[in-house]
Every structure is written in structure tokens, then in C-alpha cells.
mmCIF file of C-alpha atoms in Angstrom:
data_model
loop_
_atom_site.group_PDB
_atom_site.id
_atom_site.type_symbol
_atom_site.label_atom_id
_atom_site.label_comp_id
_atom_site.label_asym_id
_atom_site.label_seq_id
_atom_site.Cartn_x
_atom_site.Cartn_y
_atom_site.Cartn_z
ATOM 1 C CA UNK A 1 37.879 -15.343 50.571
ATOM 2 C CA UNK A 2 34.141 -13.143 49.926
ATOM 3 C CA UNK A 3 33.445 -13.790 53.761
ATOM 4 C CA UNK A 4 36.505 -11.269 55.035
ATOM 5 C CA UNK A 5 34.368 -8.946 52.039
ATOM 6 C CA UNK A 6 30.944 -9.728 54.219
ATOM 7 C CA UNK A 7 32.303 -8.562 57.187
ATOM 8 C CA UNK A 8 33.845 -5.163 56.695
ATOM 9 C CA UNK A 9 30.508 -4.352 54.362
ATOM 10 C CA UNK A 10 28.511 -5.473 56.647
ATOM 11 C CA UNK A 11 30.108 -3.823 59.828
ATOM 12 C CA UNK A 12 30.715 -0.494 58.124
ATOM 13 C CA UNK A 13 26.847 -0.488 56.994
ATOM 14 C CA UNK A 14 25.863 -0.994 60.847
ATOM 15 C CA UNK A 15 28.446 2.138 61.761
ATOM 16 C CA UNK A 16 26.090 3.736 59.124
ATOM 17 C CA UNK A 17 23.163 3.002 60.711
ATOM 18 C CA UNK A 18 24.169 3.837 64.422
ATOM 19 C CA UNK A 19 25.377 7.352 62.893
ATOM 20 C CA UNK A 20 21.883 7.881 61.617
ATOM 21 C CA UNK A 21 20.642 7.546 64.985
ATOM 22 C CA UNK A 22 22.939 9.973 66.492
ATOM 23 C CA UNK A 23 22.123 12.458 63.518
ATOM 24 C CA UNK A 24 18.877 12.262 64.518
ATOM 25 C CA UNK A 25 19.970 12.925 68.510
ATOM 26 C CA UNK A 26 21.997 15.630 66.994
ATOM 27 C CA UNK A 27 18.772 17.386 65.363
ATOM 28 C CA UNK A 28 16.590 16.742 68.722
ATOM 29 C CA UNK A 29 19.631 17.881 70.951
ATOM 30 C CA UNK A 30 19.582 21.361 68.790
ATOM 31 C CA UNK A 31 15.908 21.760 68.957
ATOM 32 C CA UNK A 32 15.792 21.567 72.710
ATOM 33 C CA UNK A 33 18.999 24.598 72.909
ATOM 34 C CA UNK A 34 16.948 26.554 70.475
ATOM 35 C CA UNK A 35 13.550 26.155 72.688
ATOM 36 C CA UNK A 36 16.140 26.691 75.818
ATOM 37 C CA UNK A 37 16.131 30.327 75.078
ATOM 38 C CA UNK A 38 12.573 31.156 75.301
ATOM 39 C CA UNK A 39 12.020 28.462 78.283
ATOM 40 C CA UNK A 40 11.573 29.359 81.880
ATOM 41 C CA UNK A 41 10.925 27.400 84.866
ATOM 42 C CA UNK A 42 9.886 23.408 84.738
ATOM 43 C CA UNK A 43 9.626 23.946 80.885
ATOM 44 C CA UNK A 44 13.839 24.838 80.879
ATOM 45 C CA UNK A 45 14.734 22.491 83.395
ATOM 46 C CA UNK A 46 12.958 19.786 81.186
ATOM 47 C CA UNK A 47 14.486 21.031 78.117
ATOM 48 C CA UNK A 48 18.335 20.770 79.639
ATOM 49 C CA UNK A 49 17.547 17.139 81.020
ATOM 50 C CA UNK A 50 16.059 15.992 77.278
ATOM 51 C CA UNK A 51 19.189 17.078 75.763
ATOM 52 C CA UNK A 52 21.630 15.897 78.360
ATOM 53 C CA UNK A 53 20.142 12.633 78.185
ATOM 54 C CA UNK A 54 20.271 13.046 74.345
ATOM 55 C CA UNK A 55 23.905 14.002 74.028
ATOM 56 C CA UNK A 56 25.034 11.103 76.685
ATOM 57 C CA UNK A 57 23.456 8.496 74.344
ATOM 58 C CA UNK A 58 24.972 9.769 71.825
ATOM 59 C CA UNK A 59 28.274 9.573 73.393
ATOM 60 C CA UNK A 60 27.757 6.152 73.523
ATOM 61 C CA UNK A 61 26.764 5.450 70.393
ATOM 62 C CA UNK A 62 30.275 7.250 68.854
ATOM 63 C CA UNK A 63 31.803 4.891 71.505
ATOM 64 C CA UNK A 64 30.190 1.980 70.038
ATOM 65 C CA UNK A 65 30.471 3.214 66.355
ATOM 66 C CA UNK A 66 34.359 3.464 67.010
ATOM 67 C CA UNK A 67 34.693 0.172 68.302
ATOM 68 C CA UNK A 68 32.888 -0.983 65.122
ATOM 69 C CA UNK A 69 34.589 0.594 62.637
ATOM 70 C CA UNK A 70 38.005 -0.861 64.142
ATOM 71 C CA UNK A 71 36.915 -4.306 63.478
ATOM 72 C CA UNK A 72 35.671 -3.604 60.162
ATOM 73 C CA UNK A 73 38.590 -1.784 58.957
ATOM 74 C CA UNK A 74 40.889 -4.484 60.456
ATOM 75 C CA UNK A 75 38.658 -7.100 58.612
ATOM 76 C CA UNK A 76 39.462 -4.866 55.663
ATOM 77 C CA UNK A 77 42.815 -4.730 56.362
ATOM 78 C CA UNK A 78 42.774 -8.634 56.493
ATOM 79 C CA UNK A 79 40.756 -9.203 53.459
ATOM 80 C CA UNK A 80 43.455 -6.880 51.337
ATOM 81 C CA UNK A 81 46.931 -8.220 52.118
ATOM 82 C CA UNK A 82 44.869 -12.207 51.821
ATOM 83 C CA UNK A 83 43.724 -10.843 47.982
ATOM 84 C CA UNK A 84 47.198 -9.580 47.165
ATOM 85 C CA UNK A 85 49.292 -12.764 48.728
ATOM 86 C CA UNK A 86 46.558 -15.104 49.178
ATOM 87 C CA UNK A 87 46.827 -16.270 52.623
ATOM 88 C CA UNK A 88 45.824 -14.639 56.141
ATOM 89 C CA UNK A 89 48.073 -13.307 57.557
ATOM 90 C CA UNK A 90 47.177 -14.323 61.534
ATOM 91 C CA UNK A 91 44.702 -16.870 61.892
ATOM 92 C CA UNK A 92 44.614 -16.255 65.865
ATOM 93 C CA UNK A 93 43.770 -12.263 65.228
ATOM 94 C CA UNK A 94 41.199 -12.951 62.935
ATOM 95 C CA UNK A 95 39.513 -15.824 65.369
ATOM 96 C CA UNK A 96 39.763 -12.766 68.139
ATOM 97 C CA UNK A 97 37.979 -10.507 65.776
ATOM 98 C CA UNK A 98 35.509 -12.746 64.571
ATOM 99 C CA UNK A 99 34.581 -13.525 68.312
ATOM 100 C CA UNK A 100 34.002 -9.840 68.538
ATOM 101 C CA UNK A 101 31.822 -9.709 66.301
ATOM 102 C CA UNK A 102 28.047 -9.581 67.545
ATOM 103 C CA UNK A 103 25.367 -12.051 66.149
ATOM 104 C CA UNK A 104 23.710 -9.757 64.175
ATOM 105 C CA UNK A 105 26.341 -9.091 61.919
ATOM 106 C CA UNK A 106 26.746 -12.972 62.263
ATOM 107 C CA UNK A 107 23.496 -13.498 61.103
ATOM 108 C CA UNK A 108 24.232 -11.103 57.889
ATOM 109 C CA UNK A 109 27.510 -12.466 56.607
ATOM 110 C CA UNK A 110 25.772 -15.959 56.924
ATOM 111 C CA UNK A 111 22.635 -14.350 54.957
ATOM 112 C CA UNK A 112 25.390 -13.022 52.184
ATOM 113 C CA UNK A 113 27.603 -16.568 52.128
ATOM 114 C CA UNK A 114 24.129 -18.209 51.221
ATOM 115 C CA UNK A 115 23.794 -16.292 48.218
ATOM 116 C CA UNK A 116 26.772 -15.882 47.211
ATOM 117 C CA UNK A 117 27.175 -11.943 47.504
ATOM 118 C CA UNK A 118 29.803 -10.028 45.480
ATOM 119 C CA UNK A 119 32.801 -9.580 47.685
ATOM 120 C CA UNK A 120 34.598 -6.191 47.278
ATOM 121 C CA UNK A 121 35.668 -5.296 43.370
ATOM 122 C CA UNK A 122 39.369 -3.679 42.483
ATOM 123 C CA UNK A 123 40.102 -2.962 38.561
ATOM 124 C CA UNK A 124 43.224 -4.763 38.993
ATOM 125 C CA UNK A 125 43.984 -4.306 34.854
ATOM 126 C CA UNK A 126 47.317 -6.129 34.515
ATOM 127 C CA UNK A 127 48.631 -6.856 38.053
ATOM 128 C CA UNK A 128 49.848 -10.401 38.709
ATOM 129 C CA UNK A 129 52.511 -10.352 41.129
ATOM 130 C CA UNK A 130 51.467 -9.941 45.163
ATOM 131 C CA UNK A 131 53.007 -6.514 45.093
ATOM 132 C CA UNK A 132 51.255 -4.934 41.758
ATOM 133 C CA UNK A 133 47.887 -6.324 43.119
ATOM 134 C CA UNK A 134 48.183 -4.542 46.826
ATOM 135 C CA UNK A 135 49.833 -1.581 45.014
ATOM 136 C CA UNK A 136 46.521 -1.368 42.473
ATOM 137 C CA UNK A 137 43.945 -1.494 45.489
ATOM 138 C CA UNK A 138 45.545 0.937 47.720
ATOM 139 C CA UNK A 139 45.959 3.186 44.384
ATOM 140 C CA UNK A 140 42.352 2.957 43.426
ATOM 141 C CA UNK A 141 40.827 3.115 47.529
ATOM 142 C CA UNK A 142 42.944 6.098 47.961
ATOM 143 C CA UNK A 143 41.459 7.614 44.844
ATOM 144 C CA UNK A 144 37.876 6.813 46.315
ATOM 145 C CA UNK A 145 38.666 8.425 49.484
ATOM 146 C CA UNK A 146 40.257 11.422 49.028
ATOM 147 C CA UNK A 147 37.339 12.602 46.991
ATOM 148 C CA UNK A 148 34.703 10.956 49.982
ATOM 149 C CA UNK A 149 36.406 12.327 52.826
ATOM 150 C CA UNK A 150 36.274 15.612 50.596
ATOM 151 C CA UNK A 151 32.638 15.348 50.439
ATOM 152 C CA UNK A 152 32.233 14.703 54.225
ATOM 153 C CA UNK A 153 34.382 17.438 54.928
ATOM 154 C CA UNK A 154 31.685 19.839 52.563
ATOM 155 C CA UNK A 155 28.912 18.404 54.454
ATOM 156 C CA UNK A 156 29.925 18.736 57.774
ATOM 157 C CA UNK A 157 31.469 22.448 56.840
ATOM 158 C CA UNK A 158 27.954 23.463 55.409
ATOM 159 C CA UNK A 159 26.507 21.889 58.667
ATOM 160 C CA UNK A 160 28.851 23.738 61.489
ATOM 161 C CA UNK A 161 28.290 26.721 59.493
ATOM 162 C CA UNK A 162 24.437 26.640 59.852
ATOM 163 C CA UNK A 163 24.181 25.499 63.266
ATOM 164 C CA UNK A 164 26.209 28.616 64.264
ATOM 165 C CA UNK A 165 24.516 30.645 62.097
ATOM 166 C CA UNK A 166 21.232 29.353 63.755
ATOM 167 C CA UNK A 167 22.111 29.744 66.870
ATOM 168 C CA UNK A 168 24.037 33.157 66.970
ATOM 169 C CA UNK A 169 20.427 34.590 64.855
ATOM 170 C CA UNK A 170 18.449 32.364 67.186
ATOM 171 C CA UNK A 171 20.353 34.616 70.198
ATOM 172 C CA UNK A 172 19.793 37.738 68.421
ATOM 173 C CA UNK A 173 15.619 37.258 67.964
ATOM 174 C CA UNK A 174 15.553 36.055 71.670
ATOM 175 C CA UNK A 175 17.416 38.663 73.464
ATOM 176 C CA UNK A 176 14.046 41.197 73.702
ATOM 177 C CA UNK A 177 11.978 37.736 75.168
ATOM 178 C CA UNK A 178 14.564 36.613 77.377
ATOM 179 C CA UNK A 179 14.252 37.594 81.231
ATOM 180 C CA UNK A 180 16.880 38.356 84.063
ATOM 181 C CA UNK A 181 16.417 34.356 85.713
ATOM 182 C CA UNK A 182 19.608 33.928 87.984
ATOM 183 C CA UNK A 183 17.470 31.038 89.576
ATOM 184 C CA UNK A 184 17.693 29.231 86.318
ATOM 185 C CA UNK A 185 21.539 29.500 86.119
ATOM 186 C CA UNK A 186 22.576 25.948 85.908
ATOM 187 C CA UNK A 187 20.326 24.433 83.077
ATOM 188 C CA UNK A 188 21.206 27.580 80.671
ATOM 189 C CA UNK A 189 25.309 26.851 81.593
ATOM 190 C CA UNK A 190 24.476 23.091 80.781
ATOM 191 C CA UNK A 191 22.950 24.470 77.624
ATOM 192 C CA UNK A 192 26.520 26.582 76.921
ATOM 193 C CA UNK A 193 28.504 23.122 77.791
ATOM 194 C CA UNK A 194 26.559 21.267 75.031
ATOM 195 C CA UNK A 195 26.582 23.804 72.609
ATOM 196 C CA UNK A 196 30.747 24.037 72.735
ATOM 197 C CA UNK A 197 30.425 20.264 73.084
ATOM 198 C CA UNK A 198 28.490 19.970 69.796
ATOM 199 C CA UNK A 199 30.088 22.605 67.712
ATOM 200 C CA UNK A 200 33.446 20.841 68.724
ATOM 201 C CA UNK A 201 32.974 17.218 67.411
ATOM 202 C CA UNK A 202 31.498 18.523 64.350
ATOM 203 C CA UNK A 203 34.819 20.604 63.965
ATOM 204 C CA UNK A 204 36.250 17.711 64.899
ATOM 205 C CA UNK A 205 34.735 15.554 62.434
ATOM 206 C CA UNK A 206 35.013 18.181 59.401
ATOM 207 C CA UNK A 207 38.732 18.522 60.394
ATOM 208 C CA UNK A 208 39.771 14.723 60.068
ATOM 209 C CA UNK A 209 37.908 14.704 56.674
ATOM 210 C CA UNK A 210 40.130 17.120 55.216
ATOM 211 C CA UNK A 211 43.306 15.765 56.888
ATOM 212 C CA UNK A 212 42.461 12.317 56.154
ATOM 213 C CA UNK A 213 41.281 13.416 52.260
ATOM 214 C CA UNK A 214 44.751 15.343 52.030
ATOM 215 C CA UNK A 215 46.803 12.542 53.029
ATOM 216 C CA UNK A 216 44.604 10.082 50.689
ATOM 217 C CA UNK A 217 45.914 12.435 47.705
ATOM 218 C CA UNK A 218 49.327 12.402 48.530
ATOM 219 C CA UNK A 219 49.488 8.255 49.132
ATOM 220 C CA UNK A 220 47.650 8.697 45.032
ATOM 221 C CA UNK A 221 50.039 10.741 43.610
ATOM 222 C CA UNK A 222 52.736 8.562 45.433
ATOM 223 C CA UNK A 223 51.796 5.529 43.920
ATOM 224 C CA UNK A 224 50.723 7.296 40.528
ATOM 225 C CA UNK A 225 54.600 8.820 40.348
ATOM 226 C CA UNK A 226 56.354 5.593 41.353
ATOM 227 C CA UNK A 227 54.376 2.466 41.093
ATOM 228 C CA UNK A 228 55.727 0.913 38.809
ATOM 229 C CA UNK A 229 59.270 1.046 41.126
ATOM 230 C CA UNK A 230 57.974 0.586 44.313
ATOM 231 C CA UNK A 231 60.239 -1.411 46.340
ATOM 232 C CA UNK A 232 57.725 -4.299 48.862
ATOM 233 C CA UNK A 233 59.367 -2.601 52.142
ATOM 234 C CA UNK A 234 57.869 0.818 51.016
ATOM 235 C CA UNK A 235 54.560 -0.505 49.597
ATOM 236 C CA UNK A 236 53.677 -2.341 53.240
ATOM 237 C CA UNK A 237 54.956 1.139 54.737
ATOM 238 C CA UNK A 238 52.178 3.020 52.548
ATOM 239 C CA UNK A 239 49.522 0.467 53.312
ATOM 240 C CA UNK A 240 50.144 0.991 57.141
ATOM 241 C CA UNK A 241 49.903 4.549 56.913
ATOM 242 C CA UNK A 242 46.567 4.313 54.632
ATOM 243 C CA UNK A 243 45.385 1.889 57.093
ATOM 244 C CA UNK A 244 45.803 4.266 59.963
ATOM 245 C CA UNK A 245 44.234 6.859 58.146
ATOM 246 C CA UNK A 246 41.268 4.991 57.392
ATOM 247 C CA UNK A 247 40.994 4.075 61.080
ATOM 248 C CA UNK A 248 41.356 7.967 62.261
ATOM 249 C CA UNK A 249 38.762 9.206 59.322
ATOM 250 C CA UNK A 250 34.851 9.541 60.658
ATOM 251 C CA UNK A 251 32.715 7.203 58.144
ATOM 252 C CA UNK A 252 31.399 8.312 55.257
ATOM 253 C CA UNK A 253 27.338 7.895 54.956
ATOM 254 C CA UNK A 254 25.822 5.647 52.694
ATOM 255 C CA UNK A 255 24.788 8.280 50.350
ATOM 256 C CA UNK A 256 27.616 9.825 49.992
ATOM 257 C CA UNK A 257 28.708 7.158 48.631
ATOM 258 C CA UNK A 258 26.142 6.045 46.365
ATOM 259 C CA UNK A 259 25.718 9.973 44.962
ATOM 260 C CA UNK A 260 29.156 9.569 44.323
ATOM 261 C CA UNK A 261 29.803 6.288 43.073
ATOM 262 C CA UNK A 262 29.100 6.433 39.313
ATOM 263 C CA UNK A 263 31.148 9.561 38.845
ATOM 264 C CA UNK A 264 34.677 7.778 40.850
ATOM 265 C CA UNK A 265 34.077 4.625 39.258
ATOM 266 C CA UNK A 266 33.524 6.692 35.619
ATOM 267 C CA UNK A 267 36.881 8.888 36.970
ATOM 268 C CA UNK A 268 38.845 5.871 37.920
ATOM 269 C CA UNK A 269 37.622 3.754 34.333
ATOM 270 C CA UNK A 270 39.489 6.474 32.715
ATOM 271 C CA UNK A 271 42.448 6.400 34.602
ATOM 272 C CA UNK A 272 43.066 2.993 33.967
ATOM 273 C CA UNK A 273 42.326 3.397 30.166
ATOM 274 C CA UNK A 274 44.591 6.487 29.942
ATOM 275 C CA UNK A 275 47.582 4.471 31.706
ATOM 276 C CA UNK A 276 47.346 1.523 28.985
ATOM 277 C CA UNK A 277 47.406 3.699 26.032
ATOM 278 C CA UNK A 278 50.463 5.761 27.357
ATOM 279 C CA UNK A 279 51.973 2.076 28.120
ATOM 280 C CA UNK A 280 51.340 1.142 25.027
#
């Protein structure tokens, strides 16, 4: 069933988009704390309500972006267990969900039915049986994401570390230019707010990659160790906790994943081919 396929692609590549836009309200909200320091007067007070109104929208685009990724992950979810036992497993959820789903992405998964699209592609090798086919995509997804989320987490590390380093050299060069202002209290202590309030969810962010690439590594060597014997109780148990990871994890940009694309699906290839020789 490619249309459960058109739906997670297509809502995860909207999540992408929306986290563009805040990257961008990211870069204008910095620019405005680094001018802060050398502002006085209308000039500061301007400044402070530019990025306030920055960072609130951008609040509510992570709002919105969450609520999106849920129902493409769920779709996800849905589109996984139907290509291992081939059948939905709750008609009703996944009439809620598509009813949730706004008519642009509609529009898209409509625009992808018409021509036929490729749905989302496992290397399944040998697996025939329900549970060898759910065992062999949560094998090879957790292989993908460990090493994404490990990416992210590199990114966003690189990123907290220069936007403190900006900011504390930033400090250091203003200190001679900046004048004693206790009128101009409140817009600097806004400044402070956003500043923690910034660093934070980029912690944030950087810390859930590496948690949720961790955890991705572990539910790969699990499988790699014991696939073969995994009993169907234990197998739905790993897919629940993969899918909860996947839900907690931030997204992974688009190119991320395209930089790294040829080297996983080169990495995984070999894996595969490795495994049939030694089960020769």
C-alpha cells in the first residue's frame, strides 16, 4: 500500500521545510542579540521586539513541526507492520489520521498516486515470513539512524559551540563600547532570556540525537546478535521502543540525508552480502 509510503515522505519533507524556516529565525534572532550589545535607545528596544517576535514564531513553528512529525511517524508506523503482515492494523486510527492531515499534503500524495511514485525500499534479502520481514526493516532503519542522528548530533554540537563562542567574543569586543544604561534594563534581560532560551533547545536538540543514535545502535546490535531467534512478543516489543525513539528524535534535514545516503546504502549492501556468504 505506496499511499501509507506518500504520506510519511511527504509529511516528514514538510517538517523539513518548516525547520528551514525556523533556521532561518534562528540566524535573524542571533543577529539582533549580537547588534543588542552595541544598541541604545529606540534602536535596542527595536532590536529586543524583532527577536521576541522572532523566537515566538518560532515556537510555533516547533509546535507545529511536532504535531507533524507525529502523524508522519505514525503513518510510518502504519505503513511497516501493513508491509510485514499485510493488513492495517486499525482502519478507524488511520481514517483519524488521514483527517488530520491538511490539504496540502493531500494534494501531494494525490500528485505521487498519479504517477506512481516509489513507496519506501527495504533490502529484505531472504525474509518471507511476517516476522523476518518487520525484523529486516527495523534492522536496516536502525542502521540508517544511528549513523543520522549521529550526524545531527555533530551538526548541532559544531553549532552550540559557535554560537557561544560568538557570543562570549562578541561580549568581550563590546565591553569598551558598551555604556552604564540602567534605563534600558528590560530589553537587555529579554536579550539574556533568549539567549539561555536558544542555547537550551539547541542542547536540547544535540542531546536527543545522541540518545536517540545510542539507542538506535543497541536495537542493531540486538537484532544483529539474535535475529535469527527472535521470539514475535520481543520483536513487537523492539519495534515499540524504536517507534518511540523515532517520535522523541528532532528530524534529520534533507541533506543530511542525501550527503549521507550513498555511503549507508553502500554500508548496509555489504552487510547483507557479508551475512549470505557466512550463511552459506
Amino acid at each position: 500500500m505506496k499511499e501509507l509510503d506518500y504520506y510519511f515522505d511527504a509529511l516528514f519533507k514538510h517538517t523539513n521545510r518548516i525547520d528551514y524556516i525556523r533556521y532561518a529565525l534562528l540566524t535573524a534572532t542571533i543577529a539582533c542579540l549580537s547588534y543588542s550589545i552595541f544598541a541604545h535607545g529606540y534602536h535596542l528596544y527595536a532590536a529586543a521586539i524583532s527577536a521576541l517576535s522572532f523566537q515566538i514564531l518560532s515556537w510555533y513553528l516547533k509546535k507545529k513541526s511536532e504535531n507533524i512529525r507525529y502523524l508522519a511517524n505514525e503513518f510510518q508506523k502504519i505503513s511497516m507492520l501493513h508491509k510485514a503482515y499485510g493488513r492495517i492494523p486499525s482502519e478507524f486510527q488511520l481514517s483519524h489520521l488521514k483527517a488530520l492531515v491538511s490539504t496540502t499534503i493531500s494534494s501531494e500524495v494525490e500528485k505521487k498516486k498519479e504517477n506512481d511514485d516509489h513507496g519506501a525500499e527495504y533490502n529484505l534479502g531472504d525474509a518471507q515470513n511476517p516476522r523476518e520481514i518487520l525484523t529486516s526493516m527495523i534492522h536496516e532503519n536502525s542502521y540508517w539512524n544511528h549513523h543520522l542522528y549521529n550526524s545531527v548530533f555533530i551538526i548541532l554540537f559544531g553549532g552550540i559551540s559557535a554560537i557561544i563562542l560568538g557570543l562570549v567574543v562578541t561580549s568581550l569586543f563590546a565591553l569598551p563600547l558598551i555604556k552604564i544604561d540602567p534605563e534600558y534594563t528590560v530589553p537587555r534581560l529579554a536579550f539574556t532570556f533568549l539567549s539561555f532560551s536558544l542555547i537550551y533547545e539547541v542542547l536540547e536538540k544535540a542531546a536527543n540525537s545522541y540518545s536517540s543514535a545510542k539507542i538506535m545502535l543497541e536495537i542493531d546490535n540486538e537484532l544483529t546478535r539474535s535475529k535469527k531467534d527472535i521470539t514475535e512478543e520481543h520483536l513487537l516489543k523492539v519495534f515499540n521502543q524504536y517507534c518511540d525513539i523515532k517520535e522523541s528524535a528532532p528530524d534529520v534535514p534533507s541533506f543530511v540525508y542525501k550527503s549521507n545516503r550513498n555511503r549507508l546504502n553502500s554500508g548496509w549492501k555489504s552487510r547483507i552480502e557479508n551475512n549470505n556468504i557466512s550463511n552459506a
